[in-house]
Coordinates of C-alpha atoms in Angstrom, one line a residue:
M117 CA 10.7 -1.7 45.5
D118 CA 8.2 0.4 47.1
H119 CA 5.6 -1.6 49.1
S120 CA 3.6 1.5 50.5
P121 CA 0.1 0.9 50.1
S122 CA -1.8 2.6 47.1
F123 CA -5.1 4.5 47.6
Q124 CA -5.5 5.3 44.1
K125 CA -9.4 4.9 43.3
L126 CA -11.4 6.3 40.6
L127 CA -13.8 9.2 41.4
Y128 CA -17.1 9.3 39.5
I129 CA -19.1 12.7 39.3
S130 CA -22.6 11.7 38.4
S131 CA -23.9 15.4 37.9
T132 CA -22.3 18.8 37.6
E133 CA -25.5 20.7 38.4
N134 CA -24.6 21.4 42.1
F135 CA -20.9 21.4 41.6
V136 CA -19.8 24.9 40.9
L137 CA -16.8 26.5 42.4
N138 CA -16.9 29.9 43.9
K139 CA -20.4 30.3 43.0
P140 CA -21.5 33.7 44.2
T141 CA -24.2 33.5 46.8
K142 CA -27.4 35.9 46.6
R143 CA -28.6 37.3 49.8
V144 CA -32.4 38.0 49.8
T145 CA -34.0 39.9 52.7
E146 CA -37.6 39.4 53.0
C147 CA -39.6 41.8 55.1
K148 CA -43.1 41.3 56.2
A149 CA -45.2 43.3 58.4
Y150 CA -47.7 41.5 60.5
E151 CA -50.7 42.3 62.5
A152 CA -50.4 42.1 66.4
D153 CA -51.5 38.4 66.4
R154 CA -49.0 37.7 63.5
S155 CA -51.7 35.9 61.7
R156 CA -51.2 37.5 58.4
P157 CA -49.1 40.1 56.7
L158 CA -50.4 43.5 56.3
E159 CA -50.7 45.0 52.6
I160 CA -48.9 48.4 52.6
N161 CA -49.3 50.4 49.6
I162 CA -47.1 53.6 49.3
E163 CA -48.1 55.7 46.2
L164 CA -45.5 57.9 45.0
P165 CA -46.5 60.8 42.6
D166 CA -45.8 59.5 39.0
E167 CA -44.6 61.6 36.1
H168 CA -48.3 62.1 34.8
T169 CA -49.5 63.6 38.1
Q170 CA -46.5 65.9 38.2
F171 CA -47.0 66.9 34.6
E172 CA -50.7 67.9 35.3
A173 CA -49.9 69.9 38.3
A174 CA -47.2 71.9 36.3
Q175 CA -49.8 72.5 33.6
R176 CA -52.2 73.8 35.9
F177 CA -49.8 76.1 37.5
K178 CA -48.7 77.3 34.0
I179 CA -52.3 78.0 33.1
G180 CA -53.0 79.8 36.3
L181 CA -49.8 81.9 35.7
Y182 CA -51.1 82.7 32.1
F183 CA -54.4 83.9 33.2
A184 CA -52.9 86.1 36.2
T185 CA -50.6 87.6 33.9
W186 CA -53.2 88.2 31.1
W187 CA -55.5 89.8 33.6
A188 CA -52.9 91.9 35.1
L189 CA -51.5 93.2 31.7
N190 CA -55.0 94.0 30.5
V191 CA -56.0 95.9 33.5
V192 CA -52.8 98.0 33.3
F193 CA -53.4 98.6 29.6
N194 CA -56.8 99.8 30.1
I195 CA -55.8 102.3 32.7
Y196 CA -53.1 103.8 30.7
N197 CA -55.0 103.8 27.5
K198 CA -57.8 105.7 29.1
K199 CA -55.3 108.2 30.6
V200 CA -53.8 108.8 27.1
L201 CA -57.3 109.1 25.5
N202 CA -58.3 111.7 28.0
A203 CA -55.3 113.9 27.3
F204 CA -55.1 112.9 23.5
P205 CA -58.4 112.0 22.0
Y206 CA -56.9 110.6 18.8
P207 CA -57.9 106.8 18.7
C208 CA -56.6 106.2 15.2
L209 CA -53.1 107.2 16.2
T210 CA -53.3 105.7 19.5
S211 CA -54.3 102.4 18.0
T212 CA -51.5 102.7 15.4
L213 CA -48.9 103.1 18.1
S214 CA -50.0 100.2 19.9
L215 CA -49.7 98.0 16.8
A216 CA -46.4 99.5 15.8
T217 CA -44.8 99.0 19.3
G218 CA -45.7 95.4 19.4
S219 CA -44.5 94.9 15.7
L220 CA -41.2 96.5 16.5
M221 CA -40.9 94.3 19.7
M222 CA -41.5 91.2 17.8
L223 CA -39.2 92.0 14.9
I224 CA -36.3 92.7 17.4
S225 CA -37.0 89.4 19.1
W226 CA -36.7 87.6 15.8
A227 CA -33.6 89.4 14.7
T228 CA -31.9 88.7 18.0
R229 CA -33.2 85.0 18.1
I230 CA -34.7 85.8 21.5
A231 CA -37.8 84.1 19.8
D232 CA -37.8 81.8 16.6
A233 CA -39.2 83.5 13.6
P234 CA -42.3 81.8 12.1
K235 CA -42.0 80.0 8.8
T236 CA -44.6 81.5 6.7
D237 CA -45.5 81.5 2.9
L238 CA -47.7 83.7 0.6
E239 CA -50.7 81.4 1.4
F240 CA -50.3 82.1 5.0
W241 CA -50.5 86.0 4.6
K242 CA -53.4 85.5 2.3
T243 CA -55.5 83.8 5.0
L244 CA -54.2 86.2 7.6
F245 CA -55.4 89.2 5.7
P246 CA -59.3 89.1 6.5
V247 CA -58.3 88.4 10.2
A248 CA -56.2 91.4 10.2
V249 CA -59.0 93.6 8.7
A250 CA -61.4 92.5 11.3
H251 CA -58.7 92.9 14.1
T252 CA -58.0 96.3 12.8
I253 CA -61.5 97.5 12.9
G254 CA -62.2 95.8 16.2
H255 CA -59.2 97.4 17.9
V256 CA -59.9 100.9 16.4
A257 CA -63.6 100.7 17.4
A258 CA -62.9 99.6 21.0
T259 CA -60.4 102.6 21.2
V260 CA -63.0 105.0 20.0
S261 CA -65.4 103.8 22.5
M262 CA -62.9 104.2 25.5
S263 CA -62.2 107.7 24.2
K264 CA -65.9 108.8 24.7
V265 CA -67.1 106.7 27.6
A266 CA -66.0 105.1 30.9
V267 CA -63.8 102.1 30.6
S268 CA -66.3 100.1 32.7
F269 CA -69.2 100.8 30.3
T270 CA -67.0 99.8 27.2
H271 CA -66.2 96.5 28.7
I272 CA -69.8 95.9 30.0
I273 CA -71.0 96.4 26.3
K274 CA -68.2 94.1 25.1
S275 CA -69.2 91.5 27.3
G276 CA -72.1 90.8 24.9
E277 CA -69.7 89.5 22.4
P278 CA -71.1 85.9 22.8
A279 CA -74.5 87.2 21.5
F280 CA -72.9 88.6 18.5
S281 CA -71.0 85.2 17.9
V282 CA -74.2 83.0 18.1
L283 CA -76.3 85.3 15.8
V284 CA -73.5 85.7 13.1
S285 CA -72.9 81.9 13.3
R286 CA -76.6 81.0 13.0
F287 CA -77.7 83.4 10.2
L288 CA -74.6 83.8 8.2
L289 CA -72.9 80.5 8.6
G290 CA -76.1 78.5 9.2
E291 CA -74.7 76.8 12.4
S292 CA -77.2 75.5 14.9
F293 CA -76.9 75.6 18.6
P294 CA -78.7 73.8 21.5
L295 CA -81.4 75.7 23.4
P296 CA -79.4 76.4 26.5
V297 CA -76.9 78.5 24.4
Y298 CA -79.8 80.7 23.0
L299 CA -81.3 81.1 26.5
S300 CA -77.9 82.1 27.9
L301 CA -78.0 85.1 25.5
L302 CA -81.2 86.6 27.2
P303 CA -79.3 87.6 30.4
I304 CA -76.3 88.9 28.2
I305 CA -78.5 90.9 25.9
G306 CA -80.8 92.3 28.9
G307 CA -77.8 93.1 31.2
C308 CA -76.0 95.2 28.5
A309 CA -79.4 96.9 27.7
L310 CA -79.9 97.7 31.3
S311 CA -76.5 99.1 31.7
A312 CA -76.6 101.3 28.5
F313 CA -80.0 102.9 29.6
T314 CA -78.8 103.6 33.0
E315 CA -75.3 104.7 32.2
L316 CA -74.9 108.3 33.6
N317 CA -72.4 109.5 31.0
F318 CA -74.0 107.7 28.0
N319 CA -72.6 108.5 24.5
I320 CA -73.9 107.2 21.4
T321 CA -70.4 107.1 19.6
G322 CA -69.0 105.3 22.5
F323 CA -71.8 102.8 22.5
M324 CA -71.6 102.1 18.8
G325 CA -67.8 101.8 19.0
A326 CA -68.1 98.9 21.6
M327 CA -70.8 97.3 19.6
I328 CA -68.8 97.4 16.3
S329 CA -65.9 96.3 18.2
N330 CA -67.8 93.1 19.4
L331 CA -69.1 92.4 15.7
A332 CA -65.5 92.8 14.3
F333 CA -63.8 90.6 16.8
V334 CA -66.6 87.9 16.1
F335 CA -65.6 87.8 12.3
R336 CA -62.0 87.9 13.3
N337 CA -62.4 84.7 15.4
I338 CA -64.3 83.1 12.6
F339 CA -61.7 84.0 9.9
S340 CA -59.1 82.7 12.2
K341 CA -60.5 79.4 12.8
K342 CA -61.1 78.8 9.1
G343 CA -57.9 80.3 7.7
M344 CA -55.5 78.7 10.3
K345 CA -56.4 75.1 10.2
G346 CA -53.2 73.0 9.7
K347 CA -50.8 76.0 10.2
S348 CA -47.9 75.3 12.4
V349 CA -47.4 78.7 13.8
S350 CA -47.3 79.3 17.6
G351 CA -49.9 81.6 19.3
M352 CA -47.2 84.3 20.0
N353 CA -46.0 84.4 16.4
Y354 CA -49.4 84.4 15.1
Y355 CA -50.3 87.4 17.0
A356 CA -47.2 89.1 15.9
C357 CA -47.8 88.6 12.3
L358 CA -51.4 89.7 12.8
S359 CA -50.1 93.0 14.5
I360 CA -47.6 93.6 11.6
L361 CA -50.4 93.1 9.0
S362 CA -52.8 95.3 10.9
L363 CA -50.3 98.0 11.3
L364 CA -49.9 98.1 7.5
I365 CA -53.7 98.4 7.0
L366 CA -54.3 101.0 9.7
T367 CA -51.4 103.4 9.1
P368 CA -52.7 105.0 5.9
F369 CA -56.2 105.0 7.3
A370 CA -55.1 106.9 10.4
I371 CA -53.3 109.4 8.3
A372 CA -56.2 110.0 6.1
V373 CA -58.7 110.3 9.1
E374 CA -56.7 112.3 11.6
G375 CA -53.4 113.4 10.0
P376 CA -50.0 114.7 11.2
K377 CA -51.2 118.1 11.7
M378 CA -54.0 117.3 14.3
W379 CA -51.6 114.9 15.9
A380 CA -48.8 117.5 16.5
A381 CA -51.3 120.1 17.9
G382 CA -52.9 117.4 20.2
W383 CA -49.5 116.1 21.4
Q384 CA -48.3 119.7 22.3
N385 CA -51.4 120.2 24.2
A386 CA -51.2 117.0 26.1
L387 CA -47.5 117.7 27.0
S388 CA -48.4 121.1 28.3
Q389 CA -51.2 119.6 30.4
I390 CA -49.6 116.5 31.7
G391 CA -45.9 117.1 31.1
P392 CA -43.2 114.4 30.5
N393 CA -45.4 111.6 32.1
F394 CA -47.6 111.7 29.1
V395 CA -44.8 110.3 27.0
W396 CA -44.6 107.3 29.6
W397 CA -48.3 106.8 29.4
V398 CA -48.2 106.4 25.7
V399 CA -45.3 104.0 25.9
A400 CA -46.9 102.0 28.7
Q401 CA -50.3 101.6 27.0
S402 CA -48.6 100.5 23.6
V403 CA -46.3 98.1 25.3
F404 CA -49.1 96.6 27.6
Y405 CA -51.4 96.3 24.7
H406 CA -49.2 94.1 22.8
L407 CA -48.1 92.1 25.9
Y408 CA -51.6 91.3 27.2
N409 CA -52.7 90.2 23.5
Q410 CA -49.6 88.0 23.2
V411 CA -50.1 86.4 26.4
S412 CA -53.8 85.6 25.5
Y413 CA -52.9 84.1 22.2
M414 CA -50.2 82.0 23.9
S415 CA -52.6 80.7 26.5
L416 CA -54.8 79.5 23.6
D417 CA -52.1 77.0 22.9
Q418 CA -52.3 75.6 26.1
I419 CA -56.1 75.6 27.0
S420 CA -59.5 74.6 25.5
P421 CA -61.7 77.3 23.9
L422 CA -64.1 76.9 26.8
T423 CA -61.6 77.6 29.5
F424 CA -60.3 80.6 27.5
S425 CA -63.9 81.9 27.3
I426 CA -64.1 81.6 31.1
G427 CA -60.9 83.4 31.5
N428 CA -62.1 86.1 29.2
T429 CA -65.2 86.6 31.3
M430 CA -63.1 86.9 34.5
K431 CA -60.9 89.3 32.8
R432 CA -63.8 91.8 32.1
I433 CA -64.7 91.6 35.7
S434 CA -61.4 92.6 36.8
V435 CA -61.1 95.4 34.2
I436 CA -64.6 96.8 35.3
V437 CA -63.9 96.6 38.8
S438 CA -60.4 98.1 38.8
S439 CA -61.3 100.9 36.3
I440 CA -64.2 101.9 38.6
I441 CA -62.0 102.1 41.6
I442 CA -59.2 103.9 39.9
F443 CA -61.0 106.5 37.9
H444 CA -63.9 106.9 40.6
T445 CA -66.4 106.3 38.0
P446 CA -69.9 107.0 39.2
I447 CA -72.1 104.1 38.9
Q448 CA -75.7 103.5 39.9
P449 CA -77.0 100.3 41.7
I450 CA -79.3 99.5 38.5
N451 CA -76.3 100.1 36.3
A452 CA -74.2 97.6 38.4
L453 CA -76.9 95.0 38.4
G454 CA -77.1 95.2 34.6
A455 CA -73.3 94.6 34.3
A456 CA -73.6 91.6 36.8
I457 CA -76.4 90.1 34.9
A458 CA -74.5 90.5 31.6
I459 CA -71.4 88.9 32.9
F460 CA -73.2 86.1 34.6
G461 CA -75.0 85.5 31.1
T462 CA -71.4 85.2 29.5
F463 CA -70.5 82.5 32.2
L464 CA -73.7 80.7 31.3
Y465 CA -73.0 80.9 27.7
S466 CA -69.5 79.2 28.2
Q467 CA -71.1 76.5 30.1
A468 CA -73.8 75.8 27.6
K469 CA -71.3 75.7 24.8
Q470 CA -69.3 73.0 26.7

């Protein structure tokens, strides 16, 4: 018989709340910064750039790149376009080649899937037709102008486009504008008139070509705004479709007005005077015409009409200055003053419409 003492006692657990085996411990490190006297912690806020700020910075850079490309392409186009017209004064064919080159470039891009082809229907082409008619008239009229007068003079007159826009919108569409908009037209009209009267090589055909171009492009913008509401076509594809339709409109007109016989004789004459470089000039002016217009339409997808208007004003300045330098265009101080007043007026107009 075992007489060893027994230590068996009942063990009672009143609560299991704090009784956990192998409970993982969480180490918390608390860091506080104190002033020199350790009286209270300092509040330190370190702001990191958020996604919205980075997105805005990227957008500003993108818009700036659009503008720089737009202006550069436009300057190069105007230089080569003027060189071609000096040697080959056939503005209808020159305009046709510009549209044909751009149309071919976009058709190849769609066929090779470099760019997505637009999804269009018959209604789209119907609404695009009046836009294309106005675009064709404006393009040919501007080319006629540059074949007769200096590039700088054409663009000085074309800076008066806002005046045409307000007058057409007011008297034909019944739109009203605030007083500052009407006042901004005074320096535009006055500056253009001063430049026209003091132009050393003034030509009435060149002057009227620029004026008709202004009026045609105003109607192009009006038709475009009315007809393209709700259409999901990108700016690049929209201008490509516009070029194709304008080409179809212009080709029979160019053949009727100038014709292959005149083109052949003029082409041979230009080649004999300039040499093979003339062909490069034609190709360059055609390619750069499409590219600068395409970039301008692409930029419309990214910016407001006001920003686009200001950019267009700055484009005129870059073209006028560069053409005067490259072609050594003689210009009187009073003529330069008129150009400056007109361009300043277009800036005031863009601000007044804000």
